[in-house]
Amino acid sequence: MPSFRYEAPTTVKDVVGLLASTKGVTKILAGGTDLLVQVRSGRTKADVVIDTKRVPGLIGIREQAGSFVIGAATPGAELGDHDGLVRAWPGVVEAANLIGSTQIQGRASLGGNVCNASPAADSVPALIAARAVAVVAGPKGQREVAVEAIATGPGKTSLARDEFVIEFRLPKRPPRSADAYLRFIPRTEMDIAVVGAGVNVTLDAGGVCTAAHVALGAVAPTAVLVPDAAAALVGKKLDDKVLAVLDAAARRACKPIDDKRGTVEFRTEVAGVLARRAAAIAFQRAGERR
């Protein structure tokens, strides 16, 4: 394996200082399940690797007045074990828990999955649909960034060289709200999404959708928020006509590529199908809540 200098600072300030002062290619290690594989294979160069797991607050989940804060280095396994988060944001947890195997779940983190900037990252469409924000630390302090604004292209992010994500914030849930995430993969598990779809809805007492967000993954250079798909749901009860409009809106948002896992036509069709199915699950969950 290629050699690199390893650093394990214990404060956010020290991480930012290392990012700003270190020469060469510097990489943040949140979980390492992508980074170390890429370095070993030669796809990514790293002169310095900064492990953030020893920084207080970067691992853990806390509830704040109904909202949730997830440390960027928190392993996916911890999300699935947090009853409050599972109840409030089942779609976000579903997405995070699809990343890799049981062993990978003990290391893989939301921070790593988002900042790896893969168009097929499972957690990203679910986080976007949830309207999650990333808290980014840098030499000028902290700033909040919508999750969809982190990745700018495959393997590229909007973060400056001396910035890194410290946590993700999920908003407080209104009554009768729920989300869902679905993906299509060629195998039954441990594969990369050919298409992913996240849907987040709020219903009124009569089952009419009052707010919605729809996001798709693996159908464009980055995961995308699809306002037209959300608009197809708002003000409506879920029926075949509404689902057809949602399907068409999801397809229009697709700008996929052909590769060995799926053609442009296949990915576009599946995006519509998954958006419909995820919406149906989200509506059902929301309708069961008070």
PDB file of N, CA and C in Angstrom, residues 63-154:
ATOM      1  N   GLU A  63     -30.239  14.596  19.795  1.00  0.00           N
ATOM      2  CA  GLU A  63     -31.515  15.228  19.463  1.00  0.00           C
ATOM      3  C   GLU A  63     -31.572  16.590  20.123  1.00  0.00           C
ATOM      4  N   GLN A  64     -31.995  17.578  19.348  1.00  0.00           N
ATOM      5  CA  GLN A  64     -32.079  18.952  19.852  1.00  0.00           C
ATOM      6  C   GLN A  64     -33.445  19.528  19.502  1.00  0.00           C
ATOM      7  N   ALA A  65     -34.348  19.537  20.487  1.00  0.00           N
ATOM      8  CA  ALA A  65     -35.694  20.105  20.302  1.00  0.00           C
ATOM      9  C   ALA A  65     -36.399  19.520  19.087  1.00  0.00           C
ATOM     10  N   GLY A  66     -36.258  18.223  18.905  1.00  0.00           N
ATOM     11  CA  GLY A  66     -36.946  17.546  17.822  1.00  0.00           C
ATOM     12  C   GLY A  66     -36.135  17.378  16.560  1.00  0.00           C
ATOM     13  N   SER A  67     -35.044  18.113  16.420  1.00  0.00           N
ATOM     14  CA  SER A  67     -34.154  17.932  15.276  1.00  0.00           C
ATOM     15  C   SER A  67     -33.024  16.982  15.679  1.00  0.00           C
ATOM     16  N   PHE A  68     -32.295  16.500  14.684  1.00  0.00           N
ATOM     17  CA  PHE A  68     -31.209  15.561  14.958  1.00  0.00           C
ATOM     18  C   PHE A  68     -29.904  16.082  14.374  1.00  0.00           C
ATOM     19  N   VAL A  69     -28.835  15.871  15.124  1.00  0.00           N
ATOM     20  CA  VAL A  69     -27.487  16.218  14.684  1.00  0.00           C
ATOM     21  C   VAL A  69     -26.664  14.936  14.652  1.00  0.00           C
ATOM     22  N   ILE A  70     -26.074  14.652  13.496  1.00  0.00           N
ATOM     23  CA  ILE A  70     -25.293  13.427  13.307  1.00  0.00           C
ATOM     24  C   ILE A  70     -23.854  13.818  13.006  1.00  0.00           C
ATOM     25  N   GLY A  71     -22.927  13.399  13.861  1.00  0.00           N
ATOM     26  CA  GLY A  71     -21.521  13.666  13.608  1.00  0.00           C
ATOM     27  C   GLY A  71     -21.078  13.061  12.295  1.00  0.00           C
ATOM     28  N   ALA A  72     -20.233  13.783  11.560  1.00  0.00           N
ATOM     29  CA  ALA A  72     -19.874  13.362  10.208  1.00  0.00           C
ATOM     30  C   ALA A  72     -19.134  12.038  10.172  1.00  0.00           C
ATOM     31  N   ALA A  73     -18.465  11.660  11.269  1.00  0.00           N
ATOM     32  CA  ALA A  73     -17.705  10.404  11.305  1.00  0.00           C
ATOM     33  C   ALA A  73     -18.474   9.278  11.988  1.00  0.00           C
ATOM     34  N   THR A  74     -19.757   9.486  12.262  1.00  0.00           N
ATOM     35  CA  THR A  74     -20.562   8.464  12.933  1.00  0.00           C
ATOM     36  C   THR A  74     -20.745   7.254  12.030  1.00  0.00           C
ATOM     37  N   PRO A  75     -20.409   6.047  12.494  1.00  0.00           N
ATOM     38  CA  PRO A  75     -20.608   4.852  11.661  1.00  0.00           C
ATOM     39  C   PRO A  75     -22.081   4.625  11.363  1.00  0.00           C
ATOM     40  N   GLY A  76     -22.365   4.091  10.182  1.00  0.00           N
ATOM     41  CA  GLY A  76     -23.741   3.823   9.788  1.00  0.00           C
ATOM     42  C   GLY A  76     -24.464   2.909  10.748  1.00  0.00           C
ATOM     43  N   ALA A  77     -23.737   1.975  11.357  1.00  0.00           N
ATOM     44  CA  ALA A  77     -24.361   1.046  12.295  1.00  0.00           C
ATOM     45  C   ALA A  77     -25.017   1.774  13.458  1.00  0.00           C
ATOM     46  N   GLU A  78     -24.439   2.906  13.871  1.00  0.00           N
ATOM     47  CA  GLU A  78     -25.019   3.661  14.982  1.00  0.00           C
ATOM     48  C   GLU A  78     -26.343   4.308  14.605  1.00  0.00           C
ATOM     49  N   LEU A  79     -26.500   4.661  13.335  1.00  0.00           N
ATOM     50  CA  LEU A  79     -27.757   5.257  12.904  1.00  0.00           C
ATOM     51  C   LEU A  79     -28.892   4.248  13.049  1.00  0.00           C
ATOM     52  N   GLY A  80     -28.642   3.022  12.617  1.00  0.00           N
ATOM     53  CA  GLY A  80     -29.665   1.997  12.701  1.00  0.00           C
ATOM     54  C   GLY A  80     -30.005   1.591  14.115  1.00  0.00           C
ATOM     55  N   ASP A  81     -29.109   1.860  15.047  1.00  0.00           N
ATOM     56  CA  ASP A  81     -29.337   1.498  16.453  1.00  0.00           C
ATOM     57  C   ASP A  81     -29.999   2.617  17.254  1.00  0.00           C
ATOM     58  N   HIS A  82     -30.206   3.775  16.624  1.00  0.00           N
ATOM     59  CA  HIS A  82     -30.767   4.918  17.338  1.00  0.00           C
ATOM     60  C   HIS A  82     -32.280   4.950  17.106  1.00  0.00           C
ATOM     61  N   ASP A  83     -33.055   4.549  18.098  1.00  0.00           N
ATOM     62  CA  ASP A  83     -34.506   4.412  17.936  1.00  0.00           C
ATOM     63  C   ASP A  83     -35.184   5.718  17.538  1.00  0.00           C
ATOM     64  N   GLY A  84     -34.776   6.815  18.136  1.00  0.00           N
ATOM     65  CA  GLY A  84     -35.397   8.097  17.823  1.00  0.00           C
ATOM     66  C   GLY A  84     -35.173   8.502  16.385  1.00  0.00           C
ATOM     67  N   LEU A  85     -33.956   8.314  15.894  1.00  0.00           N
ATOM     68  CA  LEU A  85     -33.645   8.665  14.508  1.00  0.00           C
ATOM     69  C   LEU A  85     -34.395   7.756  13.542  1.00  0.00           C
ATOM     70  N   VAL A  86     -34.464   6.478  13.856  1.00  0.00           N
ATOM     71  CA  VAL A  86     -35.185   5.523  12.999  1.00  0.00           C
ATOM     72  C   VAL A  86     -36.658   5.906  12.897  1.00  0.00           C
ATOM     73  N   ARG A  87     -37.249   6.307  14.004  1.00  0.00           N
ATOM     74  CA  ARG A  87     -38.662   6.705  13.979  1.00  0.00           C
ATOM     75  C   ARG A  87     -38.867   7.982  13.175  1.00  0.00           C
ATOM     76  N   ALA A  88     -37.990   8.949  13.364  1.00  0.00           N
ATOM     77  CA  ALA A  88     -38.170  10.253  12.720  1.00  0.00           C
ATOM     78  C   ALA A  88     -37.774  10.241  11.252  1.00  0.00           C
ATOM     79  N   TRP A  89     -36.673   9.588  10.930  1.00  0.00           N
ATOM     80  CA  TRP A  89     -36.113   9.632   9.580  1.00  0.00           C
ATOM     81  C   TRP A  89     -35.775   8.227   9.081  1.00  0.00           C
ATOM     82  N   PRO A  90     -36.778   7.370   8.887  1.00  0.00           N
ATOM     83  CA  PRO A  90     -36.491   5.999   8.446  1.00  0.00           C
ATOM     84  C   PRO A  90     -35.805   5.933   7.084  1.00  0.00           C
ATOM     85  N   GLY A  91     -36.134   6.871   6.181  1.00  0.00           N
ATOM     86  CA  GLY A  91     -35.506   6.856   4.864  1.00  0.00           C
ATOM     87  C   GLY A  91     -34.026   7.152   4.918  1.00  0.00           C
ATOM     88  N   VAL A  92     -33.640   8.119   5.759  1.00  0.00           N
ATOM     89  CA  VAL A  92     -32.218   8.436   5.912  1.00  0.00           C
ATOM     90  C   VAL A  92     -31.466   7.234   6.472  1.00  0.00           C
ATOM     91  N   VAL A  93     -32.056   6.581   7.465  1.00  0.00           N
ATOM     92  CA  VAL A  93     -31.413   5.403   8.059  1.00  0.00           C
ATOM     93  C   VAL A  93     -31.352   4.260   7.049  1.00  0.00           C
ATOM     94  N   GLU A  94     -32.425   4.045   6.294  1.00  0.00           N
ATOM     95  CA  GLU A  94     -32.425   3.007   5.259  1.00  0.00           C
ATOM     96  C   GLU A  94     -31.277   3.222   4.283  1.00  0.00           C
ATOM     97  N   ALA A  95     -31.105   4.445   3.847  1.00  0.00           N
ATOM     98  CA  ALA A  95     -30.055   4.744   2.876  1.00  0.00           C
ATOM     99  C   ALA A  95     -28.670   4.495   3.456  1.00  0.00           C
ATOM    100  N   ALA A  96     -28.445   4.986   4.669  1.00  0.00           N
ATOM    101  CA  ALA A  96     -27.137   4.802   5.292  1.00  0.00           C
ATOM    102  C   ALA A  96     -26.835   3.328   5.527  1.00  0.00           C
ATOM    103  N   ASN A  97     -27.844   2.569   5.859  1.00  0.00           N
ATOM    104  CA  ASN A  97     -27.633   1.157   6.165  1.00  0.00           C
ATOM    105  C   ASN A  97     -27.519   0.275   4.934  1.00  0.00           C
ATOM    106  N   LEU A  98     -27.622   0.859   3.753  1.00  0.00           N
ATOM    107  CA  LEU A  98     -27.392   0.114   2.517  1.00  0.00           C
ATOM    108  C   LEU A  98     -25.939   0.197   2.062  1.00  0.00           C
ATOM    109  N   ILE A  99     -25.142   0.989   2.756  1.00  0.00           N
ATOM    110  CA  ILE A  99     -23.746   1.181   2.346  1.00  0.00           C
ATOM    111  C   ILE A  99     -22.921  -0.008   2.808  1.00  0.00           C
ATOM    112  N   GLY A 100     -22.576  -0.896   1.888  1.00  0.00           N
ATOM    113  CA  GLY A 100     -21.669  -1.998   2.191  1.00  0.00           C
ATOM    114  C   GLY A 100     -22.260  -3.089   3.060  1.00  0.00           C
ATOM    115  N   SER A 101     -21.362  -3.875   3.627  1.00  0.00           N
ATOM    116  CA  SER A 101     -21.704  -5.035   4.441  1.00  0.00           C
ATOM    117  C   SER A 101     -21.827  -4.647   5.913  1.00  0.00           C
ATOM    118  N   THR A 102     -22.129  -5.631   6.753  1.00  0.00           N
ATOM    119  CA  THR A 102     -22.187  -5.393   8.189  1.00  0.00           C
ATOM    120  C   THR A 102     -20.854  -4.870   8.703  1.00  0.00           C
ATOM    121  N   GLN A 103     -19.764  -5.439   8.212  1.00  0.00           N
ATOM    122  CA  GLN A 103     -18.444  -4.982   8.638  1.00  0.00           C
ATOM    123  C   GLN A 103     -18.188  -3.537   8.217  1.00  0.00           C
ATOM    124  N   ILE A 104     -18.567  -3.208   6.988  1.00  0.00           N
ATOM    125  CA  ILE A 104     -18.394  -1.843   6.492  1.00  0.00           C
ATOM    126  C   ILE A 104     -19.220  -0.873   7.311  1.00  0.00           C
ATOM    127  N   GLN A 105     -20.417  -1.289   7.741  1.00  0.00           N
ATOM    128  CA  GLN A 105     -21.294  -0.432   8.519  1.00  0.00           C
ATOM    129  C   GLN A 105     -20.651   0.030   9.831  1.00  0.00           C
ATOM    130  N   GLY A 106     -19.727  -0.748  10.323  1.00  0.00           N
ATOM    131  CA  GLY A 106     -19.035  -0.368  11.548  1.00  0.00           C
ATOM    132  C   GLY A 106     -18.041   0.757  11.359  1.00  0.00           C
ATOM    133  N   ARG A 107     -17.764   1.129  10.118  1.00  0.00           N
ATOM    134  CA  ARG A 107     -16.804   2.198   9.824  1.00  0.00           C
ATOM    135  C   ARG A 107     -17.388   3.298   8.935  1.00  0.00           C
ATOM    136  N   ALA A 108     -18.144   2.904   7.900  1.00  0.00           N
ATOM    137  CA  ALA A 108     -18.608   3.867   6.902  1.00  0.00           C
ATOM    138  C   ALA A 108     -19.458   4.960   7.551  1.00  0.00           C
ATOM    139  N   SER A 109     -19.257   6.190   7.104  1.00  0.00           N
ATOM    140  CA  SER A 109     -19.909   7.343   7.732  1.00  0.00           C
ATOM    141  C   SER A 109     -20.658   8.173   6.698  1.00  0.00           C
ATOM    142  N   LEU A 110     -21.594   8.981   7.169  1.00  0.00           N
ATOM    143  CA  LEU A 110     -22.282   9.913   6.283  1.00  0.00           C
ATOM    144  C   LEU A 110     -21.307  10.925   5.692  1.00  0.00           C
ATOM    145  N   GLY A 111     -20.377  11.410   6.527  1.00  0.00           N
ATOM    146  CA  GLY A 111     -19.413  12.380   6.030  1.00  0.00           C
ATOM    147  C   GLY A 111     -18.598  11.841   4.880  1.00  0.00           C
ATOM    148  N   GLY A 112     -18.128  10.613   5.025  1.00  0.00           N
ATOM    149  CA  GLY A 112     -17.355  10.004   3.958  1.00  0.00           C
ATOM    150  C   GLY A 112     -18.186   9.754   2.722  1.00  0.00           C
ATOM    151  N   ASN A 113     -19.416   9.270   2.910  1.00  0.00           N
ATOM    152  CA  ASN A 113     -20.279   8.961   1.770  1.00  0.00           C
ATOM    153  C   ASN A 113     -20.632  10.218   0.986  1.00  0.00           C
ATOM    154  N   VAL A 114     -20.900  11.319   1.689  1.00  0.00           N
ATOM    155  CA  VAL A 114     -21.241  12.571   1.019  1.00  0.00           C
ATOM    156  C   VAL A 114     -20.015  13.177   0.336  1.00  0.00           C
ATOM    157  N   CYS A 115     -18.899  13.236   1.050  1.00  0.00           N
ATOM    158  CA  CYS A 115     -17.718  13.934   0.519  1.00  0.00           C
ATOM    159  C   CYS A 115     -16.908  13.101  -0.462  1.00  0.00           C
ATOM    160  N   ASN A 116     -17.163  11.809  -0.543  1.00  0.00           N
ATOM    161  CA  ASN A 116     -16.574  11.009  -1.610  1.00  0.00           C
ATOM    162  C   ASN A 116     -17.113  11.453  -2.962  1.00  0.00           C
ATOM    163  N   ALA A 117     -18.287  12.074  -2.939  1.00  0.00           N
ATOM    164  CA  ALA A 117     -18.897  12.703  -4.118  1.00  0.00           C
ATOM    165  C   ALA A 117     -19.152  11.731  -5.254  1.00  0.00           C
ATOM    166  N   SER A 118     -19.579  10.536  -4.908  1.00  0.00           N
ATOM    167  CA  SER A 118     -20.017   9.597  -5.943  1.00  0.00           C
ATOM    168  C   SER A 118     -21.449   9.918  -6.330  1.00  0.00           C
ATOM    169  N   PRO A 119     -21.767   9.967  -7.621  1.00  0.00           N
ATOM    170  CA  PRO A 119     -23.162  10.199  -8.022  1.00  0.00           C
ATOM    171  C   PRO A 119     -24.106   9.118  -7.505  1.00  0.00           C
ATOM    172  N   ALA A 120     -23.559   7.927  -7.188  1.00  0.00           N
ATOM    173  CA  ALA A 120     -24.373   6.797  -6.759  1.00  0.00           C
ATOM    174  C   ALA A 120     -24.397   6.613  -5.253  1.00  0.00           C
ATOM    175  N   ALA A 121     -23.877   7.558  -4.490  1.00  0.00           N
ATOM    176  CA  ALA A 121     -23.858   7.430  -3.030  1.00  0.00           C
ATOM    177  C   ALA A 121     -25.275   7.267  -2.493  1.00  0.00           C
ATOM    178  N   ASP A 122     -25.493   6.254  -1.665  1.00  0.00           N
ATOM    179  CA  ASP A 122     -26.851   5.970  -1.200  1.00  0.00           C
ATOM    180  C   ASP A 122     -27.390   7.009  -0.236  1.00  0.00           C
ATOM    181  N   SER A 123     -26.558   7.497   0.675  1.00  0.00           N
ATOM    182  CA  SER A 123     -27.089   8.403   1.699  1.00  0.00           C
ATOM    183  C   SER A 123     -27.489   9.757   1.146  1.00  0.00           C
ATOM    184  N   VAL A 124     -26.927  10.157   0.017  1.00  0.00           N
ATOM    185  CA  VAL A 124     -27.086  11.536  -0.443  1.00  0.00           C
ATOM    186  C   VAL A 124     -28.511  11.865  -0.900  1.00  0.00           C
ATOM    187  N   PRO A 125     -29.156  11.058  -1.758  1.00  0.00           N
ATOM    188  CA  PRO A 125     -30.540  11.402  -2.115  1.00  0.00           C
ATOM    189  C   PRO A 125     -31.470  11.469  -0.915  1.00  0.00           C
ATOM    190  N   ALA A 126     -31.278  10.560   0.039  1.00  0.00           N
ATOM    191  CA  ALA A 126     -32.120  10.568   1.236  1.00  0.00           C
ATOM    192  C   ALA A 126     -31.885  11.820   2.061  1.00  0.00           C
ATOM    193  N   LEU A 127     -30.627  12.235   2.212  1.00  0.00           N
ATOM    194  CA  LEU A 127     -30.317  13.453   2.960  1.00  0.00           C
ATOM    195  C   LEU A 127     -30.847  14.696   2.248  1.00  0.00           C
ATOM    196  N   ILE A 128     -30.740  14.710   0.936  1.00  0.00           N
ATOM    197  CA  ILE A 128     -31.254  15.846   0.174  1.00  0.00           C
ATOM    198  C   ILE A 128     -32.771  15.947   0.323  1.00  0.00           C
ATOM    199  N   ALA A 129     -33.456  14.815   0.178  1.00  0.00           N
ATOM    200  CA  ALA A 129     -34.913  14.809   0.333  1.00  0.00           C
ATOM    201  C   ALA A 129     -35.311  15.243   1.738  1.00  0.00           C
ATOM    202  N   ALA A 130     -34.484  14.909   2.718  1.00  0.00           N
ATOM    203  CA  ALA A 130     -34.754  15.294   4.110  1.00  0.00           C
ATOM    204  C   ALA A 130     -34.464  16.770   4.371  1.00  0.00           C
ATOM    205  N   ARG A 131     -33.882  17.466   3.393  1.00  0.00           N
ATOM    206  CA  ARG A 131     -33.445  18.858   3.523  1.00  0.00           C
ATOM    207  C   ARG A 131     -32.401  19.003   4.612  1.00  0.00           C
ATOM    208  N   ALA A 132     -31.516  18.041   4.666  1.00  0.00           N
ATOM    209  CA  ALA A 132     -30.416  18.074   5.623  1.00  0.00           C
ATOM    210  C   ALA A 132     -29.394  19.121   5.208  1.00  0.00           C
ATOM    211  N   VAL A 133     -28.718  19.675   6.204  1.00  0.00           N
ATOM    212  CA  VAL A 133     -27.619  20.600   5.937  1.00  0.00           C
ATOM    213  C   VAL A 133     -26.348  20.035   6.552  1.00  0.00           C
ATOM    214  N   ALA A 134     -25.241  20.302   5.893  1.00  0.00           N
ATOM    215  CA  ALA A 134     -23.934  19.927   6.411  1.00  0.00           C
ATOM    216  C   ALA A 134     -23.325  21.150   7.084  1.00  0.00           C
ATOM    217  N   VAL A 135     -22.717  20.926   8.235  1.00  0.00           N
ATOM    218  CA  VAL A 135     -21.989  22.006   8.910  1.00  0.00           C
ATOM    219  C   VAL A 135     -20.516  21.855   8.545  1.00  0.00           C
ATOM    220  N   VAL A 136     -19.976  22.877   7.924  1.00  0.00           N
ATOM    221  CA  VAL A 136     -18.601  22.851   7.408  1.00  0.00           C
ATOM    222  C   VAL A 136     -17.734  23.756   8.274  1.00  0.00           C
ATOM    223  N   ALA A 137     -16.605  23.238   8.717  1.00  0.00           N
ATOM    224  CA  ALA A 137     -15.658  24.016   9.514  1.00  0.00           C
ATOM    225  C   ALA A 137     -14.460  24.419   8.661  1.00  0.00           C
ATOM    226  N   GLY A 138     -13.999  25.637   8.886  1.00  0.00           N
ATOM    227  CA  GLY A 138     -12.843  26.147   8.169  1.00  0.00           C
ATOM    228  C   GLY A 138     -12.170  27.237   8.979  1.00  0.00           C
ATOM    229  N   PRO A 139     -11.170  27.890   8.428  1.00  0.00           N
ATOM    230  CA  PRO A 139     -10.428  28.908   9.181  1.00  0.00           C
ATOM    231  C   PRO A 139     -11.276  30.131   9.557  1.00  0.00           C
ATOM    232  N   LYS A 140     -12.383  30.347   8.861  1.00  0.00           N
ATOM    233  CA  LYS A 140     -13.255  31.477   9.173  1.00  0.00           C
ATOM    234  C   LYS A 140     -14.409  31.090  10.091  1.00  0.00           C
ATOM    235  N   GLY A 141     -14.368  29.858  10.597  1.00  0.00           N
ATOM    236  CA  GLY A 141     -15.436  29.403  11.474  1.00  0.00           C
ATOM    237  C   GLY A 141     -16.277  28.327  10.809  1.00  0.00           C
ATOM    238  N   GLN A 142     -17.554  28.301  11.135  1.00  0.00           N
ATOM    239  CA  GLN A 142     -18.454  27.283  10.612  1.00  0.00           C
ATOM    240  C   GLN A 142     -19.517  27.903   9.713  1.00  0.00           C
ATOM    241  N   ARG A 143     -19.955  27.124   8.740  1.00  0.00           N
ATOM    242  CA  ARG A 143     -21.042  27.556   7.867  1.00  0.00           C
ATOM    243  C   ARG A 143     -21.914  26.357   7.542  1.00  0.00           C
ATOM    244  N   GLU A 144     -23.179  26.607   7.248  1.00  0.00           N
ATOM    245  CA  GLU A 144     -24.105  25.549   6.880  1.00  0.00           C
ATOM    246  C   GLU A 144     -24.257  25.504   5.363  1.00  0.00           C
ATOM    247  N   VAL A 145     -24.263  24.292   4.831  1.00  0.00           N
ATOM    248  CA  VAL A 145     -24.364  24.086   3.391  1.00  0.00           C
ATOM    249  C   VAL A 145     -25.406  23.002   3.136  1.00  0.00           C
ATOM    250  N   ALA A 146     -26.344  23.259   2.235  1.00  0.00           N
ATOM    251  CA  ALA A 146     -27.291  22.213   1.852  1.00  0.00           C
ATOM    252  C   ALA A 146     -26.517  21.017   1.312  1.00  0.00           C
ATOM    253  N   VAL A 147     -26.943  19.832   1.657  1.00  0.00           N
ATOM    254  CA  VAL A 147     -26.193  18.634   1.253  1.00  0.00           C
ATOM    255  C   VAL A 147     -26.024  18.571  -0.264  1.00  0.00           C
ATOM    256  N   GLU A 148     -27.035  18.992  -1.017  1.00  0.00           N
ATOM    257  CA  GLU A 148     -26.925  18.916  -2.477  1.00  0.00           C
ATOM    258  C   GLU A 148     -25.868  19.849  -3.045  1.00  0.00           C
ATOM    259  N   ALA A 149     -25.387  20.804  -2.225  1.00  0.00           N
ATOM    260  CA  ALA A 149     -24.373  21.743  -2.700  1.00  0.00           C
ATOM    261  C   ALA A 149     -22.949  21.276  -2.388  1.00  0.00           C
ATOM    262  N   ILE A 150     -22.804  20.134  -1.734  1.00  0.00           N
ATOM    263  CA  ILE A 150     -21.456  19.650  -1.402  1.00  0.00           C
ATOM    264  C   ILE A 150     -20.759  19.085  -2.638  1.00  0.00           C
ATOM    265  N   ALA A 151     -21.360  18.103  -3.290  1.00  0.00           N
ATOM    266  CA  ALA A 151     -20.752  17.515  -4.484  1.00  0.00           C
ATOM    267  C   ALA A 151     -20.993  18.415  -5.682  1.00  0.00           C
ATOM    268  N   THR A 152     -19.964  18.641  -6.471  1.00  0.00           N
ATOM    269  CA  THR A 152     -20.083  19.445  -7.687  1.00  0.00           C
ATOM    270  C   THR A 152     -19.889  18.612  -8.945  1.00  0.00           C
ATOM    271  N   GLY A 153     -19.480  17.379  -8.786  1.00  0.00           N
ATOM    272  CA  GLY A 153     -19.259  16.453  -9.888  1.00  0.00           C
ATOM    273  C   GLY A 153     -18.672  15.185  -9.323  1.00  0.00           C
ATOM    274  N   PRO A 154     -18.512  14.153 -10.139  1.00  0.00           N
ATOM    275  CA  PRO A 154     -17.952  12.900  -9.635  1.00  0.00           C
ATOM    276  C   PRO A 154     -16.584  13.109  -8.985  1.00  0.00           C
TER     277      PRO A 154
END
